[in-house]
XYZ file of C-alpha atoms in Angstrom:
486
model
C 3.307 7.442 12.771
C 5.852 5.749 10.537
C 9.530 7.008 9.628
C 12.263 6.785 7.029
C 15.592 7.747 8.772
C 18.475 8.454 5.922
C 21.651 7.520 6.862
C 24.005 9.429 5.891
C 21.736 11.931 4.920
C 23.946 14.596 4.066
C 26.110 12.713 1.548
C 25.824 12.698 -1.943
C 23.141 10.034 -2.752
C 20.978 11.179 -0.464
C 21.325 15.187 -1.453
C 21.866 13.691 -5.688
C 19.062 11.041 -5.248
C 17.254 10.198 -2.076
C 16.095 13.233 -1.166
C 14.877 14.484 -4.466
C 13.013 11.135 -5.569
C 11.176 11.666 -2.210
C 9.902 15.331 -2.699
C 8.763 14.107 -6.226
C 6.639 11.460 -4.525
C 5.364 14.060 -1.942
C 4.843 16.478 -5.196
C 2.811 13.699 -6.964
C 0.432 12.867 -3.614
C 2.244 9.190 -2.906
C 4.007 9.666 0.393
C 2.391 7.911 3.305
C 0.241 10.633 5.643
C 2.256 11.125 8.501
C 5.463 9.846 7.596
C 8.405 11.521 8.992
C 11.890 11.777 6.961
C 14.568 12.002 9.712
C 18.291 12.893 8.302
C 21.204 11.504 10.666
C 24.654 11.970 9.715
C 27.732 13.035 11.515
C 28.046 17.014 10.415
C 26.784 18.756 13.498
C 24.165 21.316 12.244
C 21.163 22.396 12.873
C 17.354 21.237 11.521
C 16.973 24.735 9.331
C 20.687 24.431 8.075
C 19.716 20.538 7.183
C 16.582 21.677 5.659
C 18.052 24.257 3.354
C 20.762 22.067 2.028
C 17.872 19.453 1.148
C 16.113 22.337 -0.579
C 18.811 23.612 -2.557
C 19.437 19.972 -3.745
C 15.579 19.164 -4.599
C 14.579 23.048 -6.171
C 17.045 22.611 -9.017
C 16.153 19.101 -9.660
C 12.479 19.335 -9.851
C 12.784 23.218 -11.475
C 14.634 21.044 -14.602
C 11.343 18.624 -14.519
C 8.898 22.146 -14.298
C 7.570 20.043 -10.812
C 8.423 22.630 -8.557
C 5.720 23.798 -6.133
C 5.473 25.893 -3.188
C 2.961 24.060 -1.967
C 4.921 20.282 -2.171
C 7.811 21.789 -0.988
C 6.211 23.286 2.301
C 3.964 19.384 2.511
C 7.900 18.148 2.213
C 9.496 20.657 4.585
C 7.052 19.899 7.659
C 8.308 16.161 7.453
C 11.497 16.915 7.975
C 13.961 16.624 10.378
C 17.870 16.592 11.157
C 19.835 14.616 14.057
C 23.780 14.870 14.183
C 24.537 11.413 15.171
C 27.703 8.149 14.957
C 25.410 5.757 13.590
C 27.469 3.120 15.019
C 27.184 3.614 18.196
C 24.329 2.675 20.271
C 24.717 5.340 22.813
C 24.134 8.064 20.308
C 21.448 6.197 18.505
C 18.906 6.815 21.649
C 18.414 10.237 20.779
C 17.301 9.141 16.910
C 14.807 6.743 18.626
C 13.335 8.773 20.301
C 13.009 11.102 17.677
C 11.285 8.279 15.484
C 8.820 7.426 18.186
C 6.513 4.391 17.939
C 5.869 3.586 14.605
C 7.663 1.211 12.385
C 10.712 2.597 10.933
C 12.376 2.064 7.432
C 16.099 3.018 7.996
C 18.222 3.708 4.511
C 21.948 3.181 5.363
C 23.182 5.914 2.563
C 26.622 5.340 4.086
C 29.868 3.047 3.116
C 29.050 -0.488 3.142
C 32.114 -1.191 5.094
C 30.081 0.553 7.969
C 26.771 -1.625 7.580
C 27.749 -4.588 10.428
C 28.509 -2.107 12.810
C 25.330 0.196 11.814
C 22.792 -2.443 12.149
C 24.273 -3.413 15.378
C 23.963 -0.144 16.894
C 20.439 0.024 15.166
C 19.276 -3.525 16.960
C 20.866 -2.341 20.723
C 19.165 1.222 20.126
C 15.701 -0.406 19.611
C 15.814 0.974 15.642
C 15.203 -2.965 14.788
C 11.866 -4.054 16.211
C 9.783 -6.122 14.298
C 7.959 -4.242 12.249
C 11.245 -2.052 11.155
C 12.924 -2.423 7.710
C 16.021 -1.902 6.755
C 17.556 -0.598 3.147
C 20.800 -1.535 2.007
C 22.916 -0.226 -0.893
C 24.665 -2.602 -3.187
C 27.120 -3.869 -3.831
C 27.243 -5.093 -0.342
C 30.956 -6.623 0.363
C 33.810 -7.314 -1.960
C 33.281 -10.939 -2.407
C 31.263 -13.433 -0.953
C 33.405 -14.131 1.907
C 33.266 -10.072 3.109
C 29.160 -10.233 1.891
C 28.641 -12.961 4.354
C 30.499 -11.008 7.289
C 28.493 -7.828 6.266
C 25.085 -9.613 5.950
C 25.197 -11.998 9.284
C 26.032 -8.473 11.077
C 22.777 -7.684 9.508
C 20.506 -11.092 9.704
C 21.620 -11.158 13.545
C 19.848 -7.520 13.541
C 16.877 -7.931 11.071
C 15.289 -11.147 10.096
C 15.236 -11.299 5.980
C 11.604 -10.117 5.504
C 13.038 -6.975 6.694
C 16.030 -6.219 4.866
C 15.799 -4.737 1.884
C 18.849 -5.319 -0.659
C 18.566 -2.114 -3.452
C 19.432 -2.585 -6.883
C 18.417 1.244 -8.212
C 18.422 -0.288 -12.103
C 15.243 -2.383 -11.015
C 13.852 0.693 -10.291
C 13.535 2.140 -13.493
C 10.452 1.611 -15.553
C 11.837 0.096 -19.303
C 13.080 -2.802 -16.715
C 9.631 -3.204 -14.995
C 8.536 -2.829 -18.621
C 10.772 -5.791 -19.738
C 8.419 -8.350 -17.157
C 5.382 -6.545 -18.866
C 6.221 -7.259 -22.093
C 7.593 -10.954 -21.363
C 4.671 -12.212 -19.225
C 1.816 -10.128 -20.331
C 1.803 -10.523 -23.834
C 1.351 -13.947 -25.586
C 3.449 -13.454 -28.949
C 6.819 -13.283 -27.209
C 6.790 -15.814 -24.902
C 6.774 -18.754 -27.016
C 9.585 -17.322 -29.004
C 11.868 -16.362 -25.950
C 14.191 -19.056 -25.880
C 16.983 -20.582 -27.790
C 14.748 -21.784 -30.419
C 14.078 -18.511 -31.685
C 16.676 -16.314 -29.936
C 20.063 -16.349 -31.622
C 22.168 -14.410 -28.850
C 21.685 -11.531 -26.133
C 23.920 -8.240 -25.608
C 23.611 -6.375 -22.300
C 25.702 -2.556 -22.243
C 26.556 -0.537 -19.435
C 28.612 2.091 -21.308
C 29.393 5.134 -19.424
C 31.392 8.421 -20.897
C 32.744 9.474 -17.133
C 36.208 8.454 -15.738
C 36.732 7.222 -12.364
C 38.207 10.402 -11.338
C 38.134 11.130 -7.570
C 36.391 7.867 -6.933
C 39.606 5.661 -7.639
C 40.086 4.689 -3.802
C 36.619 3.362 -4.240
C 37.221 2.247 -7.492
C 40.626 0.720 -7.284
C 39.623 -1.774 -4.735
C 35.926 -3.180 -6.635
C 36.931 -2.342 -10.845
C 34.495 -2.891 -13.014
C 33.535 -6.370 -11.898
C 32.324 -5.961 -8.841
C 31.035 -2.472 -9.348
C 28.976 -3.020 -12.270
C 28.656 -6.872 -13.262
C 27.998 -8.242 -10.293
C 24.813 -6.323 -9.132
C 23.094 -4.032 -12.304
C 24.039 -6.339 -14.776
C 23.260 -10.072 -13.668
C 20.159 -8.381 -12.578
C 19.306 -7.444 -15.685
C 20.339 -10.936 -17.324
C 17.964 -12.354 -15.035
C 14.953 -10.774 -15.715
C 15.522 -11.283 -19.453
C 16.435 -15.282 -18.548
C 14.542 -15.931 -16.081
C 11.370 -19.134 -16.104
C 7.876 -17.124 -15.697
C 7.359 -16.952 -12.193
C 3.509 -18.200 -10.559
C 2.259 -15.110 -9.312
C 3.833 -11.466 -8.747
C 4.590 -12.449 -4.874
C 8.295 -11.272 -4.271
C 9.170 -14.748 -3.547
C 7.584 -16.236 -6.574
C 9.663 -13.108 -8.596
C 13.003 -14.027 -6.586
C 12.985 -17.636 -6.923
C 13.240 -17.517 -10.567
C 15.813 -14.644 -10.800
C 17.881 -17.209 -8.066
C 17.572 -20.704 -10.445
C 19.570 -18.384 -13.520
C 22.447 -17.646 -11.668
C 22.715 -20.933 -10.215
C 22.676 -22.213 -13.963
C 25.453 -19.673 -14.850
C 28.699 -21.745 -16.300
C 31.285 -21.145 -14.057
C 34.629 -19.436 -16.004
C 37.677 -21.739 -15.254
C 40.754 -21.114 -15.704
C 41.152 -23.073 -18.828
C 38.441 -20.545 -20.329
C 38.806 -17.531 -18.976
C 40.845 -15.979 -21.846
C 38.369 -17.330 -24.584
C 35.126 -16.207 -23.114
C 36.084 -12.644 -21.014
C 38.066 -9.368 -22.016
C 39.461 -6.666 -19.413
C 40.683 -3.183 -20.487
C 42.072 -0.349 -18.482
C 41.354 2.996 -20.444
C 44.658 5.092 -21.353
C 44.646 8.858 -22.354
C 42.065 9.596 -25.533
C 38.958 11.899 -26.222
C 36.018 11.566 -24.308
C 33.269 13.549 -25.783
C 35.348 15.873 -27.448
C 37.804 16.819 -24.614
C 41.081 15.330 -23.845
C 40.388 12.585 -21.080
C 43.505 11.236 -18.936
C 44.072 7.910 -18.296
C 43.008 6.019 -14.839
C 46.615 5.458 -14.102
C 47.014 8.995 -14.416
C 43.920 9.661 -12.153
C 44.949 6.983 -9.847
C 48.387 8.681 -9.677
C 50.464 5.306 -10.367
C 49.724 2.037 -12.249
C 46.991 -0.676 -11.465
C 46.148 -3.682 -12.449
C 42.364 -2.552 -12.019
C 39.824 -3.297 -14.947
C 37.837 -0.508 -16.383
C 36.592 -2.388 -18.731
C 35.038 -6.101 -18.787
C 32.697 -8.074 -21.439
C 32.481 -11.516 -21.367
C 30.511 -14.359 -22.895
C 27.987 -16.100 -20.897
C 26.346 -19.637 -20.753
C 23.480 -19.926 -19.184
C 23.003 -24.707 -18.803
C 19.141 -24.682 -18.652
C 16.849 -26.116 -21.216
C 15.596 -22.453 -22.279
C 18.638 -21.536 -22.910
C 21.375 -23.981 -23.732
C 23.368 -22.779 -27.148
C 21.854 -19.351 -26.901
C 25.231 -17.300 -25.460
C 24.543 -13.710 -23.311
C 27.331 -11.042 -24.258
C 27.998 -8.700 -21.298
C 29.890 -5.296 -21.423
C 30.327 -2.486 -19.420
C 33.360 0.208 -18.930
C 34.013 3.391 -17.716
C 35.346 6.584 -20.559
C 33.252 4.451 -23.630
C 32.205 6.153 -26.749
C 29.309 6.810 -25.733
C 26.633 6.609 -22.324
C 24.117 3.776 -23.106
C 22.604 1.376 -21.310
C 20.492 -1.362 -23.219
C 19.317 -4.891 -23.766
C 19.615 -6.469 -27.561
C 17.642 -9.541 -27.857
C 18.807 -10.918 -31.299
C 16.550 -12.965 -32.751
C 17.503 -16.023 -35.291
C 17.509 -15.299 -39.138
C 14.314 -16.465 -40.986
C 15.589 -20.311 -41.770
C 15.264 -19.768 -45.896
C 14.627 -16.602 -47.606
C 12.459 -16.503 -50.295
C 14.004 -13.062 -51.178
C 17.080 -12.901 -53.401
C 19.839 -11.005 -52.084
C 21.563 -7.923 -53.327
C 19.150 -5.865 -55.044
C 15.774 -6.974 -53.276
C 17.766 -6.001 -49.881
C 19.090 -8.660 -47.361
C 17.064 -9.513 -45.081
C 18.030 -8.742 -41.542
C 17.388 -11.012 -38.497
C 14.645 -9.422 -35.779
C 15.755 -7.178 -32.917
C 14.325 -6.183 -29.652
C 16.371 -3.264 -28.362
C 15.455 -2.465 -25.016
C 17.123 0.918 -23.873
C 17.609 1.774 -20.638
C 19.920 4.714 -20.936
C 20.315 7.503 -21.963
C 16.418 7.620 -23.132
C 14.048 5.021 -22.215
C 12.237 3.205 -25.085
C 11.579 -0.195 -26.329
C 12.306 -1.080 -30.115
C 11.231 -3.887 -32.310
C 13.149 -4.125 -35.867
C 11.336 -5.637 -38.321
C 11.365 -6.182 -42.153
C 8.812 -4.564 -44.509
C 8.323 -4.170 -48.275
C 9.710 -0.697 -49.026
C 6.547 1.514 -51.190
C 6.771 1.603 -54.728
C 6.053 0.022 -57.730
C 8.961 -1.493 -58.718
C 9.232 -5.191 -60.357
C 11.091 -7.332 -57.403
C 9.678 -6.297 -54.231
C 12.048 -4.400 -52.304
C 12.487 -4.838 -48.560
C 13.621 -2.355 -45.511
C 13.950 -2.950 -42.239
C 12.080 -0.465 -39.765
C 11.750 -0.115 -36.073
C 8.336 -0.250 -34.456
C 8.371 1.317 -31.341
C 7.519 -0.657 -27.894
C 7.205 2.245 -25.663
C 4.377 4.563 -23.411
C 2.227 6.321 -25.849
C 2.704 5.350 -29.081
C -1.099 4.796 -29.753
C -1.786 8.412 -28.610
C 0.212 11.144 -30.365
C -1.413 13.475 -28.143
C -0.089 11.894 -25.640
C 2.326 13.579 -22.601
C 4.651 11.611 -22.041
C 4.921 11.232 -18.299
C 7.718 12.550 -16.567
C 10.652 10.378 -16.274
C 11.249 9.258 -12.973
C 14.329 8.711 -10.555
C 15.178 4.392 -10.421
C 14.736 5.218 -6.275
C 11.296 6.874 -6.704
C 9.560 3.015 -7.086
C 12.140 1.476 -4.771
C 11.272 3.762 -1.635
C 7.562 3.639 -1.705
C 7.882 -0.300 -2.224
C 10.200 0.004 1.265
C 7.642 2.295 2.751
C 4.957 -0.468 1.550
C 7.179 -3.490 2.500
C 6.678 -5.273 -1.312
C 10.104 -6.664 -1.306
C 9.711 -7.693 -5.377
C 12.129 -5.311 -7.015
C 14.945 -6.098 -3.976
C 17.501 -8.863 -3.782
C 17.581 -11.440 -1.863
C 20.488 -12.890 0.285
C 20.544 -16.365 -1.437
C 20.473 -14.792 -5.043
C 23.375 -12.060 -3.941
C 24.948 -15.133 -2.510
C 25.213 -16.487 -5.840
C 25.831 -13.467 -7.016
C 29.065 -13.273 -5.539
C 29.942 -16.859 -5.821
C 30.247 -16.624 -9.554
C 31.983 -13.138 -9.748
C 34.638 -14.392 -7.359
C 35.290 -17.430 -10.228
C 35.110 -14.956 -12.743
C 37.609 -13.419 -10.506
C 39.779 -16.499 -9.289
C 40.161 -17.525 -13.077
C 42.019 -14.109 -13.649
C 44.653 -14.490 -11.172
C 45.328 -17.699 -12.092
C 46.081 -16.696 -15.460
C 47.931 -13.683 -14.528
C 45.357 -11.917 -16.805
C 45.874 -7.947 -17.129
C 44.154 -5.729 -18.399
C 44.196 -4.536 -22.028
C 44.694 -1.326 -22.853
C 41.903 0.934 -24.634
C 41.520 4.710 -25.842
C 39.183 6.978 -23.873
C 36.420 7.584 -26.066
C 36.267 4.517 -27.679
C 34.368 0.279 -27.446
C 36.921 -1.188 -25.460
C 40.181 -3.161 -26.439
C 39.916 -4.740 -30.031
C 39.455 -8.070 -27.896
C 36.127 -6.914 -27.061
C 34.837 -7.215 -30.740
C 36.862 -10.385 -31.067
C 34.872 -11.955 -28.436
C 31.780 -11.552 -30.441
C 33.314 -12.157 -34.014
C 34.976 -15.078 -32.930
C 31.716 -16.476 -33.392
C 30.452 -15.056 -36.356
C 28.235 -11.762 -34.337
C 29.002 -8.487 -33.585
C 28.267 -5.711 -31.012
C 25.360 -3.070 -31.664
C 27.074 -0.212 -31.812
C 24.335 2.007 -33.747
C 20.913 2.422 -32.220
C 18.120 -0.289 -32.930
């Protein structure tokens, strides 16, 4: 009989996330038969206590999605089980193995990753790392590369790398499993995906939220490490990345690997040209007054809230074809896409003014806070007139647009996909030490360049894009951000 143990599985992304993705699976008939969900955390309580916590966090969740069922829940309920344990220490692991039994064991460390090395080594002395275990890590995993290679050797002297699963939550979600789909499964987009065709890409990560409480967290990572260096290269490499041979995780992960090894490095000479950092001051944040993170943080900081920044990728796909990156914290609005901006047509035919310019294709892939896939096109608008009149107007990409009968399905939590590929052991949608390796080797440039320059942060107004230099940094070159939709 096979178990998932959550670590620290009384903490918020187990009770906000975890936990709630896996009674959705268990509603829906996909959790292995047999398998046993084992909570271990610190708080010393009891298995019905444990159990009604997890039920007050699921009933609301699922309620909002009408997926609430008696009969789930009870399915749920008889897998679980609570053990009050210091994951880092061997001693009181013994208990949690023996709880787990036999089988093979997929252990999610839901817990600081500052406590991973010592977790894994309590895990491999308690007998919690056998062969056919797994392990499930939370990124970002370190600081830099120097503290990810401490953190991970912990772990690779504990778990050999077929067993460690690195979790990225935004590969989870199913407009970025849609983005392969669409790439490699269709035949009128590959041949256009490259710099050829494809005059520049824009990847947001805007959220609304301040840092708030988190700052300690916060304070130390900014928006670099917190955001760049895991969601969003991920999501550059999917759209960058060579078609891979077959679906085999390896096959998947040895693409994603050769674009960030192609990344230009930001030197110091460059690093004012091609990247922007803000810190957001007191403004309005979706209609309310919003402080600024100094004034959360209770004194000042040199910490970014903000960062966009221009990037090359040297391959032959892609050379001359930049990628613009952005993400903050207190934006004007919560979005997460991916603009592919396509080349205008190389002559038009059309006179301008009163036939309508003619605007260059997009392929707006949203991510947040709907899911949906957008291609803009131009079209002749109806009518009789004497010049033909044109219009641009966005075809939609997305689930069930043949069908307007259609239900839509029910949009699923990013961890829902990721656990049952643990469970299953398909490694595809994880990361992989040499690609977080890079990873980290080109944030820590990004990050080097900075303090060489002495480069602070810029200041911008809750509520809005970022500092003016954001905008420069795309109309410096004659493009702009999409700040509309489509």
């Amino acid at each position: 009989m096979a178990a998932l143990v959550l670590f620290g599985g009384g903490g918020d992304l187990a009770m906000r996330m975890l936990l709630p993705s896996l009674y959705f699976l268990e509603h829906d008939g996909l959790l292995p038969d047999g398998l046993k969900i084992i909570g271990a955390a610190r708080s010393n309580e009891s298995r019905d206590e444990y159990v009604a916590k997890v039920r007050a966090a699921v009933e609301g969740k699922a309620m909002a999605d009408e997926a609430w069922s008696d009969q789930a829940w009870a399915r749920m309920e008889a897998r679980l089980d609570y053990l009050a344990v210091d994951a880092t220490s061997a001693e009181s692991l013994k208990p949690l193995k023996d709880r787990v039994g036999e089988g093979a064991c997929t252990s999610f460390l839901a817990v600081s990753p500052s406590l991973y090395a010592r977790i894994v080594t309590a895990m491999r002395a308690s007998g919690l790392a056998e062969a056919d275990d797994r392990v499930v890590l939370e990124k970002p995993v370190g600081r830099n590369l120097e503290t990810f290679r401490e953190i991970d050797d912990a772990v690779a002297d504990a778990f050999s790398e077929q067993q460690v699963f690195r979790i990225d939550h935004y590969l989870g979600k199913e407009t970025v499993q849609n983005l392969i789909a669409l790439r490699f499964g269709n035949t009128i987009f590959e041949p256009l995906w490259n710099s050829l065709s494809i005059d520049h890409v824009q990847i947001t990560v805007g959220e609304t939220v301040g840092v708030g409480d988190r700052w300690p967290y916060y304070d130390e990572y900014g928006a670099l490490r917190d955001m760049l260096q895991n969601h969003m290269l991920q999501l550059l490499c999917l759209v960058a990345m060579e078609p891979p041979s077959d679906l085999d995780p390896d096959s998947v992960r040895n693409e994603k690997v050769k674009v960030i090894r192609s990344l230009r490095p930001v030197t110091h000479e460059e690093v004012e040209r091609v990247t922007v950092r803000g810190q957001y001051v007191a403004g309005t944040s979706e209609g309310k007054p919003a402080t600024a993170y100094a004034e959360e943080r209770g004194q000042p900081s040199d910490t970014e809230t903000f960062v966009a920044i221009r990037v090359d990728i040297d391959n032959w796909r892609w050379a001359g074809t930049p990628f613009f990156l952005r993400t903050g914290k207190r934006l004007a609005e919560k979005r997460t896409e991916i603009v592919i901006q396509f080349k205008p047509v190389p002559h038009s035919i059309f006179d301008h003014g009163a036939r309508g310019d003619i605007q260059a294709n997009r392929l707006v892939i949203e991510l947040q806070p709907e899911e949906d896939i957008a291609l803009s096109v131009m079209n002749k608008r109806p009518g009789l007139d004497q010049q033909m009149q044109l219009q641009p107007i966005q075809m939609s990409l997305s689930w069930g647009q043949g069908d307007k009968d259609a239900k839509p399905p029910r949009r699923r939590i990013a961890y829902e996909r990721l656990l049952l590929d643990a469970l299953a052991g398909d490694s595809t949608l994880f990361v992989r030490r040499d690609e977080a390796e890079q990873a980290w080797k080109w944030v820590d440039e990004v990050s080097d360049a900075w303090r060489g320059a002495a480069f602070k942060p810029k200041q911008y107004a809750a509520g809005s894009w970022g500092p003016p230099e954001a905008d420069l940094l795309m109309s410096r070159t004659g493009r702009e951000w999409n700040t509309g939709h489509g």
